[in-house]
CSV table of C-alpha atoms in Angstrom, one decimal:
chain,number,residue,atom,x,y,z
Q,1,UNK,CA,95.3,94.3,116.9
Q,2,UNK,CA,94.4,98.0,117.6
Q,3,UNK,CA,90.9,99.4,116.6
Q,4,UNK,CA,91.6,100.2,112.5
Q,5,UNK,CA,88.8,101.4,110.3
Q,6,UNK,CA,88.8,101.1,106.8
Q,7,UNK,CA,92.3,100.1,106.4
Q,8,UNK,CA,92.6,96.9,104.1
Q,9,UNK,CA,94.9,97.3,101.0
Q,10,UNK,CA,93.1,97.6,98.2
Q,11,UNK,CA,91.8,94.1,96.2
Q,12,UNK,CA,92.4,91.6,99.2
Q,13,UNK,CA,91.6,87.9,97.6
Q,14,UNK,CA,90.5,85.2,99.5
Q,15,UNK,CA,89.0,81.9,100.9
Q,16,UNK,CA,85.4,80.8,102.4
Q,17,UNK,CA,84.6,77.9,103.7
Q,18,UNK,CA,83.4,76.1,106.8
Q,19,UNK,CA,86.2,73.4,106.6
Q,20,UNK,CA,89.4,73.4,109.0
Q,21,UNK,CA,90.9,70.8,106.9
Q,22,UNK,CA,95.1,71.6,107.7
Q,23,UNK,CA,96.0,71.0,103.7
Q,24,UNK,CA,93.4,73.4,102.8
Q,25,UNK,CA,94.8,76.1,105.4
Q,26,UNK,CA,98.3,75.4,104.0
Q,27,UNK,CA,97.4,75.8,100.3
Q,28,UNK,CA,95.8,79.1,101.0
Q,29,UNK,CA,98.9,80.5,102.4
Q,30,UNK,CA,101.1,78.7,100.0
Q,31,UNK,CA,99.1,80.3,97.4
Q,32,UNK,CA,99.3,83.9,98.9
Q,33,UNK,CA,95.9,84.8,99.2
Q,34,UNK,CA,95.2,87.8,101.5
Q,35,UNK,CA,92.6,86.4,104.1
Q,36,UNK,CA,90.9,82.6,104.6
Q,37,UNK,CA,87.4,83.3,105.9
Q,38,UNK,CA,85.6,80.7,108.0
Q,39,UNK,CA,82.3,80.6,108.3
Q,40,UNK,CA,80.4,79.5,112.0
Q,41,UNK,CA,77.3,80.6,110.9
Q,42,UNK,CA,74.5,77.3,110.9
Q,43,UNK,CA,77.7,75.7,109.8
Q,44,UNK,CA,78.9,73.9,113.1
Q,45,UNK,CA,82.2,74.9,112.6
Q,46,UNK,CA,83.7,75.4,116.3
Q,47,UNK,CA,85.7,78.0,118.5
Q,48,UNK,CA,88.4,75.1,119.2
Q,49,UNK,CA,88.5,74.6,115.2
Q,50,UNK,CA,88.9,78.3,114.6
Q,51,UNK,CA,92.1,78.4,117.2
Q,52,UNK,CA,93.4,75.5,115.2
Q,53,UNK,CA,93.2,77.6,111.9
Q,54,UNK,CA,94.8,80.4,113.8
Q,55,UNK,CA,97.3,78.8,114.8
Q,56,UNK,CA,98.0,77.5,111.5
Q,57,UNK,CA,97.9,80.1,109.4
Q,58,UNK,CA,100.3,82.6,111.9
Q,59,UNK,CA,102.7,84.3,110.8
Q,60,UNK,CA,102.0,83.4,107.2
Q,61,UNK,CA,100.5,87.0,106.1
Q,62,UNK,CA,97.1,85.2,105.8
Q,63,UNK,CA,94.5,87.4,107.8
Q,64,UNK,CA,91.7,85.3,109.4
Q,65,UNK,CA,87.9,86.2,109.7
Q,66,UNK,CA,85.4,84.4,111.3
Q,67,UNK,CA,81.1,84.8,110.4
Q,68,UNK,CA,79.9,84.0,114.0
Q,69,UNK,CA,76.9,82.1,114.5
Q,70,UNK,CA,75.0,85.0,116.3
Q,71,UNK,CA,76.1,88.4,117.0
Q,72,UNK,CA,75.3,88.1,121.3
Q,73,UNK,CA,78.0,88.4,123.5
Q,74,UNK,CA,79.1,85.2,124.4
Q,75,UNK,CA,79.7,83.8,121.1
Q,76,UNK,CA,81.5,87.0,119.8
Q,77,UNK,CA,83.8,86.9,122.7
Q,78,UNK,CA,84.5,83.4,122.7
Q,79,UNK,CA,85.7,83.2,118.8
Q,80,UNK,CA,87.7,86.9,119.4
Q,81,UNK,CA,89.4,84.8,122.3
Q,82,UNK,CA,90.5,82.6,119.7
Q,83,UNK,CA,92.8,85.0,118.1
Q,84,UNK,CA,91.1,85.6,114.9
Q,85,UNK,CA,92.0,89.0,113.0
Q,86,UNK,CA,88.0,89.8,112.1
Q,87,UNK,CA,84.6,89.2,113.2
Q,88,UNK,CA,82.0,88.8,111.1
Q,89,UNK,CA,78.7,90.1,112.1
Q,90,UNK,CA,76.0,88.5,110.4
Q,91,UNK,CA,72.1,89.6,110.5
Q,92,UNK,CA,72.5,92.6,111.5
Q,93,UNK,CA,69.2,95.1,111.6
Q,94,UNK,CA,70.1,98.4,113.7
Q,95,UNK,CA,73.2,100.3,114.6
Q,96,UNK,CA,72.2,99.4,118.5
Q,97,UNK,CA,73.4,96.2,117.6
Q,98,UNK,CA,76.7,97.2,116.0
Q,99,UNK,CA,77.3,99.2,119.0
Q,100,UNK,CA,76.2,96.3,121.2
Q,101,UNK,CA,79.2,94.0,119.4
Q,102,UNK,CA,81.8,97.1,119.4
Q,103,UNK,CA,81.8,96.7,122.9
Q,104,UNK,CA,81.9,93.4,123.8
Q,105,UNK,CA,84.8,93.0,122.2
Q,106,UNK,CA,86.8,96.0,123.4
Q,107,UNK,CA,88.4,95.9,126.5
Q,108,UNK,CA,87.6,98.6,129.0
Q,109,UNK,CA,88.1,101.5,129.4
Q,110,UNK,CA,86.4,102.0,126.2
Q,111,UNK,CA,84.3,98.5,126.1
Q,112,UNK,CA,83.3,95.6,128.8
Q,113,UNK,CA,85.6,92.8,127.3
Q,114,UNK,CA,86.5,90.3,130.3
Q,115,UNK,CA,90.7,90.1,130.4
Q,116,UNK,CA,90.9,86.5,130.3
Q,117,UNK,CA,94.5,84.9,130.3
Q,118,UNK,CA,94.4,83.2,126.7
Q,119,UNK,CA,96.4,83.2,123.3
Q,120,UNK,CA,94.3,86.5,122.1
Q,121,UNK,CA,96.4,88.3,125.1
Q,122,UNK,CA,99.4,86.9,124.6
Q,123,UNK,CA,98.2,84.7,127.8
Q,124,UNK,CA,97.5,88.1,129.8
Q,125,UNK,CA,100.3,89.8,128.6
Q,126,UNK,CA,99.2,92.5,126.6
Q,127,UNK,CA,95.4,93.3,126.3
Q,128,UNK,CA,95.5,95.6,122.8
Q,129,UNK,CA,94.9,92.9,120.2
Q,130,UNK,CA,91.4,93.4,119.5
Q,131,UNK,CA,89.3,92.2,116.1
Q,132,UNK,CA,88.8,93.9,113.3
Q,133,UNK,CA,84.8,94.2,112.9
Q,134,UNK,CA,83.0,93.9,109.9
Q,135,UNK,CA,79.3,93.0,109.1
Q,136,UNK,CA,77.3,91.5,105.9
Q,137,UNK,CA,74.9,93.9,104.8
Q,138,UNK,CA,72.0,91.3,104.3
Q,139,UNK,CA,69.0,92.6,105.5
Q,140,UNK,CA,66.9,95.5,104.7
Q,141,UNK,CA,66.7,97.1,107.8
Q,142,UNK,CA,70.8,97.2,107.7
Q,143,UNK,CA,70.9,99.0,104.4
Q,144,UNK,CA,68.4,102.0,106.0
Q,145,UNK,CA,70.7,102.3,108.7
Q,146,UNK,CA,74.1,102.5,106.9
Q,147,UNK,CA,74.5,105.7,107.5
Q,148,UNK,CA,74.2,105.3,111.1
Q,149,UNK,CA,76.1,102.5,110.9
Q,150,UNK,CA,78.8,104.3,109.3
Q,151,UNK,CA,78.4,107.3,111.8
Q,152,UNK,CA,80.0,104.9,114.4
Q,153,UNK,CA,83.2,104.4,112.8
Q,154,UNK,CA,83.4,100.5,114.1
Q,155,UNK,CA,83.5,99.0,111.2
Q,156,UNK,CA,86.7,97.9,108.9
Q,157,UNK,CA,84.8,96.5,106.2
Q,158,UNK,CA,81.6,95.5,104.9
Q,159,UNK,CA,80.2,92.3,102.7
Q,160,UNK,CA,77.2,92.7,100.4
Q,161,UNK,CA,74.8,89.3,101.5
Q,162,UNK,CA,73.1,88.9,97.8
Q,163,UNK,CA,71.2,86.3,98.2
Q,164,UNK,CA,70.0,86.5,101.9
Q,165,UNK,CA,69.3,90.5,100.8
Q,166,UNK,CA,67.2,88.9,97.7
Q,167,UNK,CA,65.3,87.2,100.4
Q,168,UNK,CA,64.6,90.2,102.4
Q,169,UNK,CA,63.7,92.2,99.1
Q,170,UNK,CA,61.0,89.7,98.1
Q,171,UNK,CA,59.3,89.6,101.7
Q,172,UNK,CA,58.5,93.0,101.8
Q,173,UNK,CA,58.2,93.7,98.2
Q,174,UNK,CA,56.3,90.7,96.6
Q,175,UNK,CA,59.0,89.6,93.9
Q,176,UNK,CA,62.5,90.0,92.8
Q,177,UNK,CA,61.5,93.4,89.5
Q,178,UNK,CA,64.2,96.0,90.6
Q,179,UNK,CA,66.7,94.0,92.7
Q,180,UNK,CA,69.4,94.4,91.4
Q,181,UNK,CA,69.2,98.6,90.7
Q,182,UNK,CA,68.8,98.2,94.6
Q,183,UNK,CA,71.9,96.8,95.0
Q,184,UNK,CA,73.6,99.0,92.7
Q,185,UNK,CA,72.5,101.3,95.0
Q,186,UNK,CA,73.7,100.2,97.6
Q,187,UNK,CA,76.9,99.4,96.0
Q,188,UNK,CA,77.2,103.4,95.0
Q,189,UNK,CA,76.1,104.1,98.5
Q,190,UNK,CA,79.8,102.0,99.7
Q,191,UNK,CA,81.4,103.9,97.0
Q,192,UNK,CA,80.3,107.7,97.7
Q,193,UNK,CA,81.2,107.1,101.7
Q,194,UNK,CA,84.7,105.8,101.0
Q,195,UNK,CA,84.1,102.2,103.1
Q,196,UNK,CA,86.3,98.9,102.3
Q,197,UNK,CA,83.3,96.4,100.9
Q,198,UNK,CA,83.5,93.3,99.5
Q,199,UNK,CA,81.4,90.4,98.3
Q,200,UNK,CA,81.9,86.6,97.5
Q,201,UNK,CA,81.6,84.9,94.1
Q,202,UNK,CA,81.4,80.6,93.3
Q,203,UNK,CA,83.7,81.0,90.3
Q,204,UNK,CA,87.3,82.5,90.2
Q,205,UNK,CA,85.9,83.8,86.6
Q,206,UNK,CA,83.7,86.4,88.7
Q,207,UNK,CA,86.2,88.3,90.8
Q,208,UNK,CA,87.1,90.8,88.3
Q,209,UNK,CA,83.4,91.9,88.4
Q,210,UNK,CA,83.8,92.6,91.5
Q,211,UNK,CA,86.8,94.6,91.6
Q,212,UNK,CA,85.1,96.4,88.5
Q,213,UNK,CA,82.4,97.4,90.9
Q,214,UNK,CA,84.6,99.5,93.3
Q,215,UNK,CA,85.1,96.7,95.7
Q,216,UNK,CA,88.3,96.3,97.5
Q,217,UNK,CA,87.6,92.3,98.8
Q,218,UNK,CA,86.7,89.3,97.2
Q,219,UNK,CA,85.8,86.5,98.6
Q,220,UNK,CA,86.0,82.7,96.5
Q,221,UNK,CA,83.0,80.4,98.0
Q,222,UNK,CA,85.0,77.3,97.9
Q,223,UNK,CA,82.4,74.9,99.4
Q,224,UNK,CA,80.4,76.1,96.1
Q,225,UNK,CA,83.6,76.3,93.8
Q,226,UNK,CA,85.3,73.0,94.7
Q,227,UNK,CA,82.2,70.6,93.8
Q,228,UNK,CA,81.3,72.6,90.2
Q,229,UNK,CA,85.3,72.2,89.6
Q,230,UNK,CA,84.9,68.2,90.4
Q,231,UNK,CA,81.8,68.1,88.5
Q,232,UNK,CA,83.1,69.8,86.0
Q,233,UNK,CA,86.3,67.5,85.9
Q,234,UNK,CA,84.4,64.6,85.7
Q,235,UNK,CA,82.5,65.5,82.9
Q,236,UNK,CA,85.6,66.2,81.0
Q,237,UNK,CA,87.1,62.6,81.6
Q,238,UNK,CA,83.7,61.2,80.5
Q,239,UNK,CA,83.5,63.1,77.1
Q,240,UNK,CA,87.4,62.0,76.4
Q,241,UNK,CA,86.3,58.4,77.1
């Protein structure tokens, strides 16, 4: 995939989870959604797991991202090896480090990507196919620098990290009294530059607030959503009894 900034179609829908499980990857394509989103990060969800879910899912219009357990160069380029469409950047702080990730996974001229004879090059055939980038904004630190961040033009998209950002707001500012005006901000701050950003949500019930917003991606927390829905289902089936 060639370097594209900014491109998704508007409202993309989609998937997170850490699981691989194959009928999980086939319902998501079966039921159209845009993008499946695995997350790597403290999760021990694997680069050969990934492949397996790229594989799956290719050729079936469902995009895959992948939140990377750490942003150094070595695990960036080994789950970009695996095929995926997007990296997920998580943690970030400074636009050094976006840079950093830019060009690890680009091949040279422009970056210092190793050409390695694998699926992601069409095993050494053609060496264009590069990930999307994207990065959750879940730090302090990464909000003061968006506008350097956005100066660099590497990023496709961007994913508001609520509760890790609620963490970070609380350290340095002694309790939670004005959070969420700072994420409106922040949220404005995506709007009046023009950038794809997205967020997740537990409940499908909460995605049109996000679209409401001015977001163009949604991601559905289905390790959160599938357990309430049990729960939920189960209670039901007690009350009828």
């Amino acid at each position: 995939m060639a370097e594209a900034v900014n491109d998704v179609r508007s409202h993309q829908l989609g998937l997170l989870t850490s699981s691989s499980d194959p009928i999980l990857i086939d319902s998501v394509a079966e039921a159209g959604m845009d993008f499946l989103w695995l997350d790597a990060e403290y999760t021990g969800l694997s680069a050969i797991a990934a492949s397996h879910v790229v594989h799956r899912l290719s050729g079936r219009g469902v995009s895959t991202l992948i939140r990377v357990p750490t942003i150094d160069p070595d695990s960036l380029v080994t789950f970009a090896n695996m095929g995926v469409d997007e990296i997920v950047l998580p943690r970030v702080r400074t636009v050094d480090q976006i840079q950093r990730a830019w060009t690890c996974l680009t091949y040279p001229p422009r970056g210092e990507r190793p050409r390695q004879v694998i699926p992601a090059s069409a095993w050494g055939a053609r060496y264009d196919r590069q990930p999307q980038i994207s990065m959750i904004v879940e730090t302090l630190d990464a909000v003061r620098a968006l506008p350097q961040i956005f100066d660099t033009n590497h990023l496709s998209s961007y994913w508001i990290g609520h509760k890790d950002l609620l963490d970070d707001y609380v350290r340095e500012f002694g309790d939670k009294a004005g959070f969420e005006d700072f994420v409106g901000e922040v949220v404005e701050t995506f709007r009046l530059s023009g950038v794809s950003f997205g967020w997740g949500v537990p409940e499908p019930a909460e995605v049109e607030s996000v679209w409401t917003a001015g977001a163009t991606r949604c991601a559905l927390y289905w390790d959160l959503h599938l357990p309430r829905h049990l729960a939920r289902s189960a209670a039901s089936r007690l009350e009828r009894r």
